[in-house]
Tab-separated table of C-alpha atoms in Angstrom:
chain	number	residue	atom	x	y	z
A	1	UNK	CA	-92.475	-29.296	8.485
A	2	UNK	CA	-89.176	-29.745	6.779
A	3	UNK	CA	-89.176	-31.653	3.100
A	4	UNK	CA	-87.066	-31.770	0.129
A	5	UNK	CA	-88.614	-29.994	-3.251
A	6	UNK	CA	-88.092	-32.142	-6.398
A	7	UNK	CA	-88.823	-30.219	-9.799
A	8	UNK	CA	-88.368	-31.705	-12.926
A	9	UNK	CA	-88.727	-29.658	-16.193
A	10	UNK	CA	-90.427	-31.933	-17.917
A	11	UNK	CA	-92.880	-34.880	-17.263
A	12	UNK	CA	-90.401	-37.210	-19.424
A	13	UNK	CA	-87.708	-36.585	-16.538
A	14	UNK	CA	-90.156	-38.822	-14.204
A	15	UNK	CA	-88.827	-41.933	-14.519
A	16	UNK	CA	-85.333	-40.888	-13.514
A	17	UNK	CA	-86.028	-38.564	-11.028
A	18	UNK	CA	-88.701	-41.542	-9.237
A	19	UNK	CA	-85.354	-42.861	-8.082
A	20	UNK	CA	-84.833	-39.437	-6.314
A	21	UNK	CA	-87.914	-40.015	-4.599
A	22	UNK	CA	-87.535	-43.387	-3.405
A	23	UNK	CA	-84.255	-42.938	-1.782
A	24	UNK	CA	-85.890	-39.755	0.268
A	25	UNK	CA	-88.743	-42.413	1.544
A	26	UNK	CA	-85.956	-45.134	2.291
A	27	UNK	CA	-84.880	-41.935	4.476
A	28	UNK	CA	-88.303	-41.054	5.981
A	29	UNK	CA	-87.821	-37.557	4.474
A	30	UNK	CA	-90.757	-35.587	3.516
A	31	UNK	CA	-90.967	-34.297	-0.228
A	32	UNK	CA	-93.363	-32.670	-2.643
A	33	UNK	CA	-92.531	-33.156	-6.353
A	34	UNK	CA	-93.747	-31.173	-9.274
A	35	UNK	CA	-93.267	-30.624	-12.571
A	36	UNK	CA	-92.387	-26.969	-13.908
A	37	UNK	CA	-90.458	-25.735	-16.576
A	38	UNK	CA	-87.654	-22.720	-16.066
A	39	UNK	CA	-88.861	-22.250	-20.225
A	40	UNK	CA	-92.359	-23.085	-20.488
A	41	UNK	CA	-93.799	-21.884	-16.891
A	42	UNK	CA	-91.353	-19.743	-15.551
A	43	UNK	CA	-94.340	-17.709	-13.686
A	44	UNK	CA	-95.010	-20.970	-11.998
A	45	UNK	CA	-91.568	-21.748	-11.223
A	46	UNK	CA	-90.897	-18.669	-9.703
A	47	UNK	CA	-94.359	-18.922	-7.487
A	48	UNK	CA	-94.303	-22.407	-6.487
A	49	UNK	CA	-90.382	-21.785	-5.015
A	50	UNK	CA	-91.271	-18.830	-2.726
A	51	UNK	CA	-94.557	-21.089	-1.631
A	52	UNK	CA	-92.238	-24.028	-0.722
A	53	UNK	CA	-90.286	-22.083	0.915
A	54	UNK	CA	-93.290	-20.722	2.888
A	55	UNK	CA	-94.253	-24.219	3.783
A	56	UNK	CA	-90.758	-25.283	4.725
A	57	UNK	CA	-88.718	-26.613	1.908
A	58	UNK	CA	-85.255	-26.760	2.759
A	59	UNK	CA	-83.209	-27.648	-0.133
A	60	UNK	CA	-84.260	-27.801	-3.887
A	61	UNK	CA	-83.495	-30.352	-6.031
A	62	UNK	CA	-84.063	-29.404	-10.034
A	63	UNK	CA	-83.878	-32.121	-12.861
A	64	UNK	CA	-84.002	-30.608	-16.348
A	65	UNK	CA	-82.385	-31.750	-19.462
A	66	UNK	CA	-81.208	-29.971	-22.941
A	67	UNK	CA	-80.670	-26.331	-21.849
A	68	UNK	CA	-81.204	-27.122	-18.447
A	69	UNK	CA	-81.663	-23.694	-17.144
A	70	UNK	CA	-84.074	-25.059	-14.306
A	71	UNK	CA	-81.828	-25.259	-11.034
A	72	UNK	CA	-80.077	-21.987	-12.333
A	73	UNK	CA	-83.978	-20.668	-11.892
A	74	UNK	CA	-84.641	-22.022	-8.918
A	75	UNK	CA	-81.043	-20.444	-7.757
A	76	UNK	CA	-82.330	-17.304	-8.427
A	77	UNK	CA	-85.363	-17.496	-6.608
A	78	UNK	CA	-83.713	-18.875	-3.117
A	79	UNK	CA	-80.844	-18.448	-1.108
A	80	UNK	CA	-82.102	-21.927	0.075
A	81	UNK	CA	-79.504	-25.290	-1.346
A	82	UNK	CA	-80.153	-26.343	-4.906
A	83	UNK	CA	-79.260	-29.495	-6.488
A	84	UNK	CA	-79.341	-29.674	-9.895
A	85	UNK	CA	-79.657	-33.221	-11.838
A	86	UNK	CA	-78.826	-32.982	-15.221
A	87	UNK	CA	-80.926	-35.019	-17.092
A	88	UNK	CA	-79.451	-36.936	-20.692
A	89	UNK	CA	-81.471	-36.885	-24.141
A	90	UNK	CA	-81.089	-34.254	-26.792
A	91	UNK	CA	-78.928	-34.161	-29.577
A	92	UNK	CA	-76.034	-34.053	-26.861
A	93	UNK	CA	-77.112	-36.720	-25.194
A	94	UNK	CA	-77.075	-35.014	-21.684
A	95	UNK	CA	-73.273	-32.694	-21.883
A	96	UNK	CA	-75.398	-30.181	-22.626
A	97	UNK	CA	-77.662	-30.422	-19.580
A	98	UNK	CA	-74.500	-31.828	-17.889
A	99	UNK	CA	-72.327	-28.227	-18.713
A	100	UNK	CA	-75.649	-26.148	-18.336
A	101	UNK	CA	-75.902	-27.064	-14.524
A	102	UNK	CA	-72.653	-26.969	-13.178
A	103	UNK	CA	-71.829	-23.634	-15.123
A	104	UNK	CA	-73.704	-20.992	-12.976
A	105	UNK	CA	-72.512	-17.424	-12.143
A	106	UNK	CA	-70.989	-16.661	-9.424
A	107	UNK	CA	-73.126	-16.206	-5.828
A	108	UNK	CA	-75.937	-18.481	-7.500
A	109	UNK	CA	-74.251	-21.712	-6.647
A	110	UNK	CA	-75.889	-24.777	-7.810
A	111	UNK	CA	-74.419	-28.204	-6.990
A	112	UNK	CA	-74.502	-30.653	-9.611
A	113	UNK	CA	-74.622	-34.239	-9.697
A	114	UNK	CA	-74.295	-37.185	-12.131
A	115	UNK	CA	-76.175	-37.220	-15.174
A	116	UNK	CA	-79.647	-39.504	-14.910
A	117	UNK	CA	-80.415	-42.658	-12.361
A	118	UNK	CA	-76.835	-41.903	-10.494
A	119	UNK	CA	-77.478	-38.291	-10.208
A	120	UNK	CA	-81.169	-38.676	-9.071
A	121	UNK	CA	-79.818	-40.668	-6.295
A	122	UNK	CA	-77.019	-38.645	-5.617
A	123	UNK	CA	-79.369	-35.644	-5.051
A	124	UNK	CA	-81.478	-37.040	-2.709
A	125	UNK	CA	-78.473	-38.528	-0.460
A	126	UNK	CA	-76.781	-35.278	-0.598
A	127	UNK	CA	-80.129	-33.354	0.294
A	128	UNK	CA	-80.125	-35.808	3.320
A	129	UNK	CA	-76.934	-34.900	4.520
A	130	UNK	CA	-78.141	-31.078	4.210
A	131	UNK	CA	-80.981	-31.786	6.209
A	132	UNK	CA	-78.722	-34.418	8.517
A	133	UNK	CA	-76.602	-31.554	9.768
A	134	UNK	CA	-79.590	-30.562	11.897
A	135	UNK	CA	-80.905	-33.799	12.184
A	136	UNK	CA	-79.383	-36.321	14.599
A	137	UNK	CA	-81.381	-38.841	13.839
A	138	UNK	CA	-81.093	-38.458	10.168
A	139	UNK	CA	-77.658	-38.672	10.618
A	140	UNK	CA	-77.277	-41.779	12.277
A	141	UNK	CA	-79.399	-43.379	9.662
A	142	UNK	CA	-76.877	-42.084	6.867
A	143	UNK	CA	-73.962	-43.457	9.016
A	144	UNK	CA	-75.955	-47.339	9.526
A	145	UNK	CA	-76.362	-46.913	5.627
A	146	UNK	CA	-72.855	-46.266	4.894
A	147	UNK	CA	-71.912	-49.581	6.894
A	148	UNK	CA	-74.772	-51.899	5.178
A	149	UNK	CA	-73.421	-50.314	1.705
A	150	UNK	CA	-69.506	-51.385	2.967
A	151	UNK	CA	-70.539	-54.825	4.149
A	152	UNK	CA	-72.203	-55.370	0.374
A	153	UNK	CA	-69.263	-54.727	-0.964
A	154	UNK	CA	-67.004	-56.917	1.198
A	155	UNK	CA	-69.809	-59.518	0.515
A	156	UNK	CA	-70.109	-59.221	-3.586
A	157	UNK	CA	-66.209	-59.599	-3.025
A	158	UNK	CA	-66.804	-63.096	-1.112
A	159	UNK	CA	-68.442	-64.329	-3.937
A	160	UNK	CA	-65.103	-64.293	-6.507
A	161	UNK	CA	-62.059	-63.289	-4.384
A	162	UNK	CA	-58.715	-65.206	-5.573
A	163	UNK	CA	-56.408	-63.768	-2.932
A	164	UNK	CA	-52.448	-65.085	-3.061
């Protein structure tokens, strides 16, 4: 069985990353989520990636604020995708998290998204589209969402358009 792999650093990050989830579900895509720290459980980290992978996680997706040294972890441990979400809070406010992420040595790529309830979104449609490269059907289901999220637009547009 193929399925995402959400990790969050910190139980605080839940109610951002939720939004991850939900948009994998809208997507009948399979997930586990979790909650381990690249600081604080780094044993556990390091376990629970190579076990995923063992069960069939394709792509990571790693939401950690402050330092946010979590999807630079998890880019360690896998040649596997990783998406990191940087996560706001801290006396930054989320540019640290923000220039943790997308700053990662060379051959441990991690792609980073927006910071917070963009971001965790972001993540899980680009871990579709990872998965949809495979997937035909997956892929057809990003393309009928691509239309419905054109014809809101062209809609909200309806609804004050003052054309010459």
């Amino acid at each position: 069985m193929n399925f995402v792999s959400i990790i969050m650093g910190s139980k605080s990050d839940y109610e951002i990353m939720k939004n991850c989830a939900e948009t994998l579900e809208q997507f009948n895509v399979q997930y586990e989520m979790i909650i381990s720290s690249a600081h604080r459980s780094p044993e556990r980290t390091k376990t629970y990636v190579k076990e995923a992978e063992e069960k069939g996680a394709i792509v990571f997706i790693a939401a950690a604020g402050m330092a946010a040294h979590l999807a630079g972890a998890l880019a360690s441990a896998t040649t596997k995708p990783v998406i990191g979400v940087p996560m706001k809070g801290g006396a930054m406010d989320g540019m640290d998290a923000m220039l943790s992420t997308v700053q990662m040595p060379s051959g441990m790529p991690v792609a980073t998204v927006a910071l917070g309830k963009a971001g965790a979104i972001n993540a899980a449609y680009l871990a579709i589209q990872i998965l949809a490269i495979t997937d035909k059907e997956l892929a057809i289901k990003l393309k009928e969402d691509r239309i419905v999220k054109s014809k809101a637009v062209e809609v909200d547009s309806k609804t004050i358009e003052v054309l010459i």
